[in-house]
Short mmCIF file of C-alpha atoms and ligand atoms in Angstrom, two decimals:
data_model
loop_
_atom_site.label_atom_id
_atom_site.label_comp_id
_atom_site.label_asym_id
_atom_site.label_seq_id
_atom_site.Cartn_x
_atom_site.Cartn_y
_atom_site.Cartn_z
CA UNK A 1 87.95 130.14 74.58
CA UNK A 2 89.20 133.93 74.74
CA UNK A 3 86.70 136.10 77.18
CA UNK A 4 87.03 139.21 75.65
CA UNK A 5 84.68 142.09 75.93
CA UNK A 6 84.74 145.06 72.82
CA UNK A 7 81.78 147.82 73.22
CA UNK A 8 80.94 149.44 70.34
CA UNK A 9 79.38 152.65 71.56
CA UNK A 10 82.35 153.67 74.54
CA UNK A 11 81.50 156.82 76.09
CA UNK A 12 83.58 157.11 79.55
CA UNK A 13 82.35 160.04 81.75
CA UNK A 14 85.14 161.08 83.91
CA UNK A 15 84.12 162.79 86.83
CA UNK A 16 87.27 165.49 88.27
CA UNK A 17 85.73 165.58 91.57
CA UNK A 18 86.02 161.77 91.94
CA UNK A 19 89.60 161.63 90.67
CA UNK A 20 91.24 164.32 92.12
CA UNK A 21 90.30 162.50 95.47
CA UNK A 22 91.47 159.71 94.00
CA UNK A 23 94.66 160.80 93.28
CA UNK A 24 95.44 162.88 96.64
CA UNK A 25 94.79 159.23 97.73
CA UNK A 26 97.69 157.77 95.87
CA UNK A 27 99.68 156.05 98.51
CA UNK A 28 103.55 155.84 98.13
CA UNK A 29 105.40 153.15 97.39
CA UNK A 30 107.26 151.29 100.56
CA UNK A 31 110.21 149.62 99.25
CA UNK A 32 112.72 147.01 100.60
CA UNK A 33 116.10 145.99 99.23
CA UNK A 34 116.43 142.10 98.97
CA UNK A 35 118.81 140.02 98.02
CA UNK A 36 118.91 136.25 96.66
CA UNK A 37 119.01 133.41 99.46
CA UNK A 38 120.65 130.81 97.15
CA UNK A 39 121.19 129.23 93.96
CA UNK A 40 119.65 126.49 93.24
CA UNK A 41 119.53 123.91 90.45
CA UNK A 42 116.30 122.16 89.82
CA UNK A 43 115.17 118.08 89.65
CA UNK A 44 111.82 116.16 89.64
CA UNK A 45 109.73 114.52 92.48
CA UNK A 46 108.24 110.98 91.79
CA UNK A 47 105.86 112.70 90.35
CA UNK A 48 107.02 114.18 87.81
CA UNK A 49 107.31 117.96 89.35
CA UNK A 50 109.69 120.49 89.25
CA UNK A 51 111.33 120.70 92.86
CA UNK A 52 114.62 122.17 94.19
CA UNK A 53 117.65 119.65 94.04
CA UNK A 54 120.63 121.64 95.32
CA UNK A 55 121.20 124.59 96.92
CA UNK A 56 124.24 126.67 96.41
CA UNK A 57 125.11 130.14 99.44
CA UNK A 58 125.05 132.90 97.64
CA UNK A 59 128.80 133.65 97.95
CA UNK A 60 130.03 131.10 95.23
CA UNK A 61 127.88 133.21 92.63
CA UNK A 62 130.04 136.03 92.32
CA UNK A 63 133.14 132.99 91.11
CA UNK A 64 131.20 131.20 88.52
CA UNK A 65 132.04 131.65 85.07
CA UNK A 66 129.16 131.53 83.14
CA UNK A 67 129.79 130.64 79.32
CA UNK A 68 127.05 129.56 75.96
CA UNK A 69 124.53 127.85 77.20
CA UNK A 70 125.38 128.35 81.35
CA UNK A 71 122.80 129.14 83.56
CA UNK A 72 121.94 130.29 87.05
CA UNK A 73 119.01 129.99 89.27
CA UNK A 74 118.56 132.26 92.10
CA UNK A 75 116.20 132.04 94.49
CA UNK A 76 114.68 135.27 96.41
CA UNK A 77 113.40 133.06 99.24
CA UNK A 78 109.68 133.98 98.05
CA UNK A 79 107.42 135.85 96.63
CA UNK A 80 108.08 139.64 95.61
CA UNK A 81 107.10 142.44 93.62
CA UNK A 82 109.87 144.96 92.25
CA UNK A 83 112.87 145.66 90.56
CA UNK A 84 115.57 144.12 89.59
CA UNK A 85 119.51 145.31 89.03
CA UNK A 86 122.74 142.50 88.43
CA UNK A 87 125.94 143.94 88.94
CA UNK A 88 128.17 141.84 85.44
CA UNK A 89 131.51 141.16 85.12
CA UNK A 90 133.48 138.59 83.30
CA UNK A 91 136.40 136.54 83.84
CA UNK A 92 138.86 136.19 81.25
CA UNK A 93 139.87 138.20 77.95
CA UNK A 94 138.35 141.86 77.16
CA UNK A 95 135.35 140.93 76.31
CA UNK A 96 135.18 141.15 72.73
CA UNK A 97 131.27 140.56 71.91
CA UNK A 98 128.24 141.66 73.47
CA UNK A 99 127.41 139.74 76.28
CA UNK A 100 123.83 137.68 75.40
CA UNK A 101 122.01 137.07 78.01
CA UNK A 102 118.25 135.14 78.88
CA UNK A 103 116.33 135.90 81.68
CA UNK A 104 113.69 134.63 83.16
CA UNK A 105 111.22 135.55 86.05
CA UNK A 106 109.33 132.42 87.66
CA UNK A 107 106.69 132.85 90.89
CA UNK A 108 106.77 128.88 90.63
CA UNK A 109 109.37 126.38 89.79
CA UNK A 110 107.65 124.53 87.52
CA UNK A 111 107.39 127.74 85.10
CA UNK A 112 111.35 127.39 84.84
CA UNK A 113 111.16 123.89 83.42
CA UNK A 114 108.23 124.72 80.59
CA UNK A 115 109.46 125.96 76.88
CA UNK A 116 107.82 129.92 76.43
CA UNK A 117 108.29 129.43 72.98
CA UNK A 118 105.01 127.10 72.52
CA UNK A 119 102.57 129.27 74.27
CA UNK A 120 99.38 129.43 71.62
CA UNK A 121 97.24 130.71 74.21
CA UNK A 122 94.83 133.54 73.42
CA UNK A 123 96.29 135.84 76.14
CA UNK A 124 99.14 138.04 74.67
CA UNK A 125 102.86 136.44 75.41
CA UNK A 126 103.84 139.79 76.38
CA UNK A 127 102.62 138.36 79.72
CA UNK A 128 105.66 136.17 79.90
CA UNK A 129 108.35 137.37 82.63
CA UNK A 130 111.19 137.63 80.04
CA UNK A 131 114.20 139.01 78.54
CA UNK A 132 116.55 139.20 75.98
CA UNK A 133 119.35 141.51 76.57
CA UNK A 134 122.17 142.63 75.26
CA UNK A 135 125.49 143.77 77.40
CA UNK A 136 127.74 145.84 75.23
CA UNK A 137 130.15 146.99 77.90
CA UNK A 138 131.42 145.06 80.89
CA UNK A 139 132.03 145.27 83.55
CA UNK A 140 128.21 146.92 84.24
CA UNK A 141 125.38 147.36 86.54
CA UNK A 142 122.56 146.43 84.83
CA UNK A 143 119.00 148.23 85.79
CA UNK A 144 116.20 146.30 84.38
CA UNK A 145 113.05 149.19 84.26
CA UNK A 146 110.26 146.40 84.23
CA UNK A 147 108.61 145.43 87.25
CA UNK A 148 108.71 141.71 88.14
CA UNK A 149 106.37 139.58 90.46
CA UNK A 150 108.33 136.34 91.15
CA UNK A 151 110.81 134.19 93.74
CA UNK A 152 113.04 132.42 91.23
CA UNK A 153 115.26 133.99 88.55
CA UNK A 154 117.28 132.50 86.40
CA UNK A 155 120.30 133.90 84.48
CA UNK A 156 120.86 131.98 81.05
CA UNK A 157 123.72 133.06 78.80
CA UNK A 158 122.63 132.67 75.01
CA UNK A 159 126.96 133.77 74.59
CA UNK A 160 129.30 135.45 75.25
CA UNK A 161 132.68 134.39 73.29
CA UNK A 162 135.43 132.26 73.23
CA UNK A 163 137.91 134.28 75.08
CA UNK A 164 135.24 135.58 77.99
CA UNK A 165 132.53 134.50 80.66
CA UNK A 166 130.03 136.58 82.15
CA UNK A 167 129.88 136.71 85.91
CA UNK A 168 127.68 137.62 87.98
CA UNK A 169 128.88 139.79 91.57
CA UNK A 170 125.43 140.18 93.01
CA UNK A 171 121.61 140.68 92.57
CA UNK A 172 119.45 142.59 94.23
CA UNK A 173 115.63 143.42 94.38
CA UNK A 174 114.09 146.71 94.99
CA UNK A 175 110.60 145.37 96.37
CA UNK A 176 107.58 147.46 96.66
CA UNK A 177 104.00 147.52 98.18
CA UNK A 178 101.55 149.55 99.74
CA UNK A 179 102.12 147.77 103.46
CA UNK A 180 104.77 146.31 104.71
CA UNK A 181 104.43 142.85 106.31
CA UNK A 182 104.99 143.41 109.77
CA UNK A 183 101.79 145.43 109.87
CA UNK A 184 99.96 142.55 110.62
CA UNK A 185 100.24 139.91 113.88
CA UNK A 186 100.53 136.84 112.64
CA UNK A 187 97.12 134.63 112.50
CA UNK A 188 96.93 133.35 116.80
CA UNK A 189 96.18 129.20 115.74
CA UNK A 190 97.56 126.11 117.41
CA UNK A 191 97.03 124.85 113.77
CA UNK A 192 100.30 124.68 112.14
CA UNK A 193 98.15 124.75 108.51
CA UNK A 194 96.05 127.40 109.11
CA UNK A 195 98.98 129.68 110.74
CA UNK A 196 100.85 129.24 107.35
CA UNK A 197 97.70 129.81 104.67
CA UNK A 198 96.81 132.98 106.68
CA UNK A 199 100.43 134.20 106.13
CA UNK A 200 100.35 133.06 102.31
CA UNK A 201 97.10 134.97 102.08
CA UNK A 202 98.40 138.19 103.47
CA UNK A 203 101.67 137.96 101.33
CA UNK A 204 99.30 137.72 98.38
CA UNK A 205 97.32 140.86 99.74
CA UNK A 206 100.46 142.30 100.15
CA UNK A 207 102.02 141.86 96.86
CA UNK A 208 98.84 143.13 95.13
CA UNK A 209 98.60 146.29 97.30
CA UNK A 210 100.14 148.48 94.87
CA UNK A 211 99.06 151.69 93.63
CA UNK A 212 95.66 150.46 93.61
CA UNK A 213 94.42 147.12 94.41
CA UNK A 214 95.98 144.83 91.45
CA UNK A 215 94.60 141.71 90.93
CA UNK A 216 97.67 140.42 90.03
CA UNK A 217 101.62 142.00 89.76
CA UNK A 218 102.38 139.67 87.10
CA UNK A 219 99.05 139.59 85.28
CA UNK A 220 96.92 141.73 84.33
CA UNK A 221 98.39 144.04 86.53
CA UNK A 222 95.51 146.65 86.72
CA UNK A 223 92.32 146.52 89.46
CA UNK A 224 89.21 144.56 88.83
CA UNK A 225 86.35 145.17 90.38
CA UNK A 226 85.08 141.82 91.56
CA UNK A 227 88.29 141.25 92.74
CA UNK A 228 88.47 144.86 94.43
CA UNK A 229 85.80 143.66 96.67
CA UNK A 230 86.94 140.75 98.00
CA UNK A 231 90.71 141.99 98.51
CA UNK A 232 88.95 144.88 100.84
CA UNK A 233 87.49 142.47 103.17
CA UNK A 234 90.65 140.67 103.49
CA UNK A 235 92.18 144.27 103.86
CA UNK A 236 89.78 145.18 106.60
CA UNK A 237 91.24 142.28 108.84
CA UNK A 238 95.01 142.79 108.01
CA UNK A 239 96.78 145.89 106.75
CA UNK A 240 94.01 147.87 107.22
CA UNK A 241 94.51 150.73 104.42
CA UNK A 242 91.43 152.15 104.25
CA UNK A 243 92.48 155.08 101.76
CA UNK A 244 93.46 152.51 99.45
CA UNK A 245 89.72 151.24 99.49
CA UNK A 246 88.05 155.05 99.52
CA UNK A 247 91.25 155.62 96.49
CA UNK A 248 89.94 152.51 93.71
CA UNK A 249 85.80 153.47 94.96
CA UNK A 250 86.52 156.90 93.65
CA UNK A 251 88.38 155.78 90.28
CA UNK A 252 85.80 153.12 89.86
CA UNK A 253 83.03 155.93 90.44
CA UNK A 254 85.06 158.53 88.83
CA UNK A 255 85.27 156.52 85.39
CA UNK A 256 81.99 155.25 84.15
CA UNK A 257 80.56 154.90 80.93
CA UNK A 258 77.40 155.08 78.86
CA UNK A 259 74.66 156.47 81.05
CA UNK A 260 76.78 155.37 84.24
CA UNK A 261 78.36 151.71 83.91
CA UNK A 262 80.92 150.94 86.33
CA UNK A 263 84.06 149.00 84.12
CA UNK A 264 85.01 145.51 84.97
CA UNK A 265 88.76 147.42 85.75
CA UNK A 266 90.38 150.03 85.24
CA UNK A 267 94.00 150.88 83.85
CA UNK A 268 96.20 152.73 85.62
CA UNK A 269 98.73 154.27 83.46
CA UNK A 270 99.53 155.93 81.21
CA UNK A 271 96.37 157.53 83.08
CA UNK A 272 93.68 156.42 84.87
CA UNK A 273 91.19 155.14 81.92
CA UNK A 274 87.74 152.17 82.45
CA UNK A 275 88.40 149.63 80.19
CA UNK A 276 85.66 148.87 77.61
CA UNK A 277 84.71 145.87 79.22
CA UNK A 278 81.14 145.71 81.72
CA UNK A 279 80.58 142.10 83.95
CA UNK A 280 77.31 142.44 85.04
CA UNK A 281 77.91 140.22 88.56
CA UNK A 282 80.96 142.79 89.24
CA UNK A 283 79.27 146.16 88.61
CA UNK A 284 76.56 144.95 90.72
CA UNK A 285 78.74 144.08 93.59
CA UNK A 286 80.12 147.73 93.65
CA UNK A 287 77.50 148.78 96.08
CA UNK A 288 78.81 146.10 98.95
CA UNK A 289 82.50 147.73 98.54
CA UNK A 290 81.16 150.44 99.45
CA UNK A 291 79.01 149.51 101.83
CA UNK A 292 82.34 147.26 103.74
CA UNK A 293 84.00 150.76 103.37
CA UNK A 294 81.02 152.44 105.28
CA UNK A 295 80.55 150.76 107.92
CA UNK A 296 83.95 150.67 108.44
CA UNK A 297 84.86 153.95 108.36
CA UNK A 298 81.88 155.61 108.75
CA UNK A 299 83.11 157.82 106.29
CA UNK A 300 79.84 159.75 105.43
CA UNK A 301 81.07 162.17 102.60
CA UNK A 302 82.38 158.77 100.52
CA UNK A 303 78.62 157.33 101.39
CA UNK A 304 76.84 160.47 99.45
CA UNK A 305 79.60 160.66 96.87
CA UNK A 306 78.94 157.25 95.97
CA UNK A 307 75.72 155.78 96.77
CA UNK A 308 73.91 157.10 93.67
CA UNK A 309 76.91 154.98 91.52
CA UNK A 310 76.37 151.88 93.44
CA UNK A 311 72.40 152.64 92.66
CA UNK A 312 72.49 153.17 88.96
CA UNK A 313 74.08 149.49 88.81
CA UNK A 314 71.17 148.07 90.06
CA UNK A 315 69.05 150.06 88.23
CA UNK A 316 71.28 149.01 85.12
CA UNK A 317 71.08 145.37 85.75
CA UNK A 318 67.01 145.59 86.26
CA UNK A 319 67.03 147.12 82.74
CA UNK A 320 68.31 143.73 81.59
CA UNK A 321 65.09 141.54 82.92
CA UNK A 322 62.75 140.10 80.62
CA UNK A 323 58.90 140.84 81.26
CA UNK A 324 59.30 137.04 82.78
CA UNK A 325 61.54 138.84 85.54
CA UNK A 326 64.29 136.57 84.46
CA UNK A 327 68.21 137.90 83.14
CA UNK A 328 68.43 136.50 79.28
CA UNK A 329 71.03 134.10 79.19
CA UNK A 330 74.91 135.36 78.22
CA UNK A 331 76.66 132.41 78.60
CA UNK A 332 79.62 131.77 76.59
CA UNK A 333 79.41 135.39 76.26
CA UNK A 334 82.39 137.48 78.57
CA UNK A 335 79.66 139.54 80.32
CA UNK A 336 78.83 138.25 83.40
CA UNK A 337 82.14 136.41 85.12
CA UNK A 338 80.81 134.15 88.15
CA UNK A 339 84.03 131.89 87.51
CA UNK A 340 86.85 130.69 84.98
CA UNK A 341 85.32 127.24 83.95
CA UNK A 342 84.58 125.82 80.32
CA UNK A 343 80.42 125.70 80.33
CA UNK A 344 79.63 126.94 83.23
CA UNK A 345 75.80 128.87 82.31
CA UNK A 346 75.62 131.63 83.98
CA UNK A 347 72.17 132.73 83.55
CA UNK A 348 70.63 131.86 87.13
CA UNK A 349 73.91 132.85 88.54
CA UNK A 350 73.37 136.75 87.35
CA UNK A 351 69.87 136.54 88.69
CA UNK A 352 70.68 135.34 91.90
CA UNK A 353 73.79 138.31 92.46
CA UNK A 354 71.47 140.87 90.82
CA UNK A 355 68.73 139.74 94.17
CA UNK A 356 72.17 139.83 96.73
CA UNK A 357 73.45 143.18 95.12
CA UNK A 358 69.59 144.44 95.99
CA UNK A 359 70.28 143.32 99.66
CA UNK A 360 73.37 145.60 99.42
CA UNK A 361 71.67 148.76 97.82
CA UNK A 362 69.07 148.67 100.61
CA UNK A 363 71.74 148.77 103.32
CA UNK A 364 72.94 151.74 101.59
CA UNK A 365 69.74 153.58 100.87
CA UNK A 366 69.55 153.24 104.62
CA UNK A 367 72.01 154.81 105.77
CA UNK A 368 71.26 157.32 103.22
CA UNK A 369 67.64 157.72 104.33
CA UNK A 370 66.28 157.20 100.40
CA UNK A 371 62.85 156.06 101.96
CA UNK A 372 61.73 155.56 98.17
CA UNK A 373 64.19 153.70 96.97
CA UNK A 374 63.69 151.14 100.07
CA UNK A 375 60.12 150.68 99.17
CA UNK A 376 61.54 150.12 95.15
CA UNK A 377 63.62 148.00 95.66
CA UNK A 378 62.46 145.57 98.61
CA UNK A 379 59.08 145.01 96.66
CA UNK A 380 61.52 144.13 93.22
CA UNK A 381 63.64 141.94 95.70
CA UNK A 382 60.41 139.71 96.51
CA UNK A 383 59.45 139.60 92.92
CA UNK A 384 62.88 138.60 91.79
CA UNK A 385 63.48 135.81 94.03
CA UNK A 386 59.58 133.96 93.34
CA UNK A 387 61.36 134.53 89.53
CA UNK A 388 64.21 132.80 90.32
CA UNK A 389 62.66 129.69 92.17
CA UNK A 390 60.08 129.18 89.58
CA UNK A 391 62.07 129.39 86.75
CA UNK A 392 65.10 127.68 88.39
CA UNK A 393 64.20 125.33 91.35
CA UNK A 394 63.83 121.88 90.04
CA UNK A 395 61.70 120.11 92.87
CA UNK A 396 62.78 116.62 91.29
CA UNK A 397 66.92 116.93 91.56
CA UNK A 398 66.17 119.75 94.67
CA UNK A 399 68.85 121.83 92.89
CA UNK A 400 68.74 125.22 90.87
CA UNK A 401 69.30 124.92 87.59
CA UNK A 402 70.87 127.52 85.02
CA UNK A 403 70.09 128.30 81.15
CA UNK A 404 67.93 126.13 78.77
CA UNK A 405 70.18 123.17 79.07
CA UNK A 406 68.61 123.30 82.86
CA UNK A 407 72.72 122.86 84.33
CA UNK A 408 73.15 122.10 87.34
CA UNK A 409 76.90 123.64 89.25
CA UNK A 410 78.13 124.49 92.34
CA UNK A 411 78.20 128.38 91.32
CA UNK A 412 74.20 127.95 90.97
CA UNK A 413 73.37 126.93 94.08
CA UNK A 414 76.27 128.99 95.91
CA UNK A 415 74.77 132.29 94.23
CA UNK A 416 71.21 131.13 95.58
CA UNK A 417 72.31 130.46 98.90
CA UNK A 418 73.89 133.74 99.11
CA UNK A 419 70.45 135.60 97.27
CA UNK A 420 68.96 134.16 100.32
CA UNK A 421 66.51 133.09 97.75
CA UNK A 422 65.02 130.61 100.41
CA UNK A 423 64.88 130.65 104.17
CA UNK A 424 67.85 130.00 106.16
CA UNK A 425 66.88 126.13 107.05
CA UNK A 426 65.98 125.26 103.27
CA UNK A 427 69.44 127.29 101.88
CA UNK A 428 71.45 125.06 104.45
CA UNK A 429 69.47 121.45 103.04
CA UNK A 430 70.28 122.94 99.70
CA UNK A 431 74.17 123.55 100.56
CA UNK A 432 73.82 119.86 102.05
CA UNK A 433 72.47 118.09 99.02
CA UNK A 434 74.65 120.21 96.76
CA UNK A 435 77.84 118.54 98.92
CA UNK A 436 75.70 115.24 98.48
CA UNK A 437 75.25 115.47 94.74
CA UNK A 438 78.68 116.79 93.44
CA UNK A 439 77.70 118.70 90.61
CA UNK A 440 80.07 117.92 87.92
CA UNK A 441 80.51 121.60 86.93
CA UNK A 442 83.09 122.61 89.73
CA UNK A 443 84.22 126.18 91.14
CA UNK A 444 87.71 126.34 89.55
CA UNK A 445 88.89 130.22 91.16
CA UNK A 446 88.83 131.12 94.30
CA UNK A 447 87.00 133.73 93.95
CA UNK A 448 84.21 131.41 93.29
CA UNK A 449 85.06 129.22 96.20
CA UNK A 450 85.81 132.41 98.32
CA UNK A 451 81.68 132.53 97.53
CA UNK A 452 81.07 129.11 98.57
CA UNK A 453 83.28 129.36 102.34
CA UNK A 454 80.67 132.18 102.74
CA UNK A 455 77.58 130.40 101.31
CA UNK A 456 78.90 127.69 104.10
CA UNK A 457 78.88 130.12 107.32
CA UNK A 458 75.71 131.27 106.22
CA UNK A 459 73.73 128.06 106.45
CA UNK A 460 75.95 127.78 110.08
CA UNK A 461 78.69 125.21 108.50
CA UNK A 462 81.37 126.69 110.71
CA UNK A 463 83.21 123.44 111.03
CA UNK A 464 82.98 122.73 107.53
CA UNK A 465 83.69 126.10 105.92
CA UNK A 466 87.23 125.65 107.71
CA UNK A 467 87.83 121.99 106.67
CA UNK A 468 86.84 123.55 102.99
CA UNK A 469 89.73 126.35 103.63
CA UNK A 470 92.38 123.33 104.73
CA UNK A 471 91.45 121.07 101.72
CA UNK A 472 91.43 123.98 98.48
CA UNK A 473 93.61 126.64 100.29
CA UNK A 474 96.01 124.38 102.86
CA UNK A 475 96.68 122.05 99.24
CA UNK A 476 98.07 125.28 97.74
CA UNK A 477 100.79 125.59 100.23
CA UNK A 478 101.26 121.61 100.50
CA UNK A 479 101.90 122.40 96.72
CA UNK A 480 104.41 125.03 97.36
CA UNK A 481 102.58 128.18 96.86
CA UNK A 482 103.97 131.24 98.40
CA UNK A 483 101.28 133.48 97.43
CA UNK A 484 97.87 131.89 96.60
CA UNK A 485 97.20 131.44 93.03
CA UNK A 486 94.41 132.93 90.79
CA UNK A 487 93.02 129.29 89.97
CA UNK A 488 92.97 126.18 91.19
CA UNK A 489 91.52 123.02 90.24
CA UNK A 490 92.61 120.44 92.37
CA UNK A 491 90.97 118.15 90.04
CA UNK A 492 93.22 119.18 87.10
CA UNK A 493 96.17 120.70 88.14
CA UNK A 494 97.07 122.18 85.05
CA UNK A 495 93.43 123.77 84.56
CA UNK A 496 94.02 127.62 82.84
CA UNK A 497 91.45 129.83 80.85
CA UNK A 498 94.70 131.06 78.70
CA UNK A 499 95.60 128.06 77.17
CA UNK A 500 98.36 127.36 78.86
CA UNK A 501 98.92 127.68 83.06
CA UNK A 502 102.24 129.88 81.66
CA UNK A 503 100.06 132.87 81.65
CA UNK A 504 98.11 132.23 84.69
CA UNK A 505 99.03 134.19 87.93
CA UNK A 506 100.78 133.00 90.48
CA UNK A 507 100.04 135.86 92.97
CA UNK A 508 96.49 136.90 92.40
CA UNK A 509 94.19 138.97 94.60
CA UNK A 510 91.22 137.19 94.96
CA UNK A 511 92.85 134.34 96.47
CA UNK A 512 93.73 136.19 99.66
CA UNK A 513 90.80 135.91 101.22
CA UNK A 514 91.47 132.77 104.27
CA UNK A 515 92.90 135.55 106.12
CA UNK A 516 89.38 137.02 105.92
CA UNK A 517 87.99 134.33 107.29
CA UNK A 518 90.09 133.08 109.82
CA UNK A 519 90.61 136.50 111.74
CA UNK A 520 86.85 137.58 110.76
CA UNK A 521 85.22 134.21 111.81
CA UNK A 522 87.03 132.06 114.12
CA UNK A 523 88.78 132.75 116.16
CA UNK A 524 91.84 131.08 118.70
CA UNK A 525 89.62 128.15 120.06
CA UNK A 526 87.60 127.67 116.50
CA UNK A 527 90.86 127.17 114.88
CA UNK A 528 93.16 124.77 117.90
CA UNK A 529 89.82 122.37 118.35
CA UNK A 530 89.89 121.83 114.51
CA UNK A 531 93.50 120.93 114.66
CA UNK A 532 92.46 117.56 115.84
C1 RAM B 601 91.36 137.72 84.61
C2 RAM B 601 91.61 138.41 86.12
C3 RAM B 601 91.37 139.24 86.90
C4 RAM B 601 89.51 138.44 87.26
C5 RAM B 601 88.97 138.82 85.79
C6 RAM B 601 87.63 138.74 85.54
O1 RAM B 601 91.64 138.82 83.53
O2 RAM B 601 92.11 136.58 86.47
O3 RAM B 601 91.30 139.12 88.33
O4 RAM B 601 88.83 139.25 87.89
O5 RAM B 601 89.58 137.53 84.82
#
């Protein structure tokens, strides 16, 4: 089902001072020249999944003569983001027709086996990383203007002519990122799986750190608030690029609309603009990004500039409350994100996220010394906790339910725990009971699983949190992830919110948080211990 938001009334308010601060913090992009490692051919394993059948050394590439329908696949060794240049030539008579090429960039091997022309989902086909190119003159250098996110490049010759064949003398990639991988020391763990999970997380974050924290360098190539929050947290434990977080906070803060609302995401080009998409939960979580940033940096000026924006989101959130202190049920609309997944009812979670966001706003207000706000929000927090229990707690099932259908989902329980609606011991019982019951409405995005891990830690379930990181992100590593994916449902590996897995992003910001958990909460001792 398409999930879009188009606001009728959309009046952007630009704060030029904030935008100037953001502009001045634009990072230089660091470049690295990368050559492919080898040439590969594809096969299938016993499960029917695409795998590498054979490899040839790179120095065999220039000698290959590619004629009509021939193709070659280059493996760049791991996932990268950047610009590709091909040095092309020919063998045979002087080219008497253009070389007509099809180029396909893939983050995962299985993308190379899908016929993209069959894609009929609701997101634009424009996101598919493929090109049809005519090359009129040979030899020549083909410098592709578009930025790609990929590990594999397939070059297929649609046609040359009967008199000549194409050769690829060399291929190169100018990889870009705001940071360098070697800025981060490897995780100190004797558990090779955890070390790999951390490494893949770091690479995911690295590849998403461009002129802003992008959500996915293949798609959507923009900055989403919810993703930014998790990326910033992982960044504090790894690359520690504080200026990039600051720039992103000021970009959002400098581009509000309709009396102070924050956009769900921001486009960067041709100039920074907010999308006309409001996501209730994402906007509320801005305060938590600001608090984390302030506690990391002590940047008082930023706190004072951006505190009113964070507070405004809480007041906008509160304005949606009914007289009975619940948020009306918007499930089915792209209004409160929570998680991808068909049929998730978000009503109860939206109230929980409001309560959670108020806790962060209170801590911000405390730093600012805004006592009137502290009093007002403390009272409101109690009213809302009581309302959450009254409306959504089902004493018989010992679980929270959501919406008129009284749906039981993992997401609702997790957010109620993070909102601290119950004292810690009761939250602990609730998470264990949820694990026992295994609600049918599961978590499908790493974004939601991040919050589940957070809830486990809140309940003192550290061992289990580590086990879940191993199980969820570890399974992606075992499934061949070089960078972590936008969506991973171990129960349905082909799940896509977009109508085809071809449009899923396989290097996605919100999936990079194992590094945050492993480095912040689990020292060397714990990760060793769990290796058994
Ligand atoms: C998708 C992207 C993005 C996410 C939004 C809600 O477009 O995956 O990362 O934040 O949905």
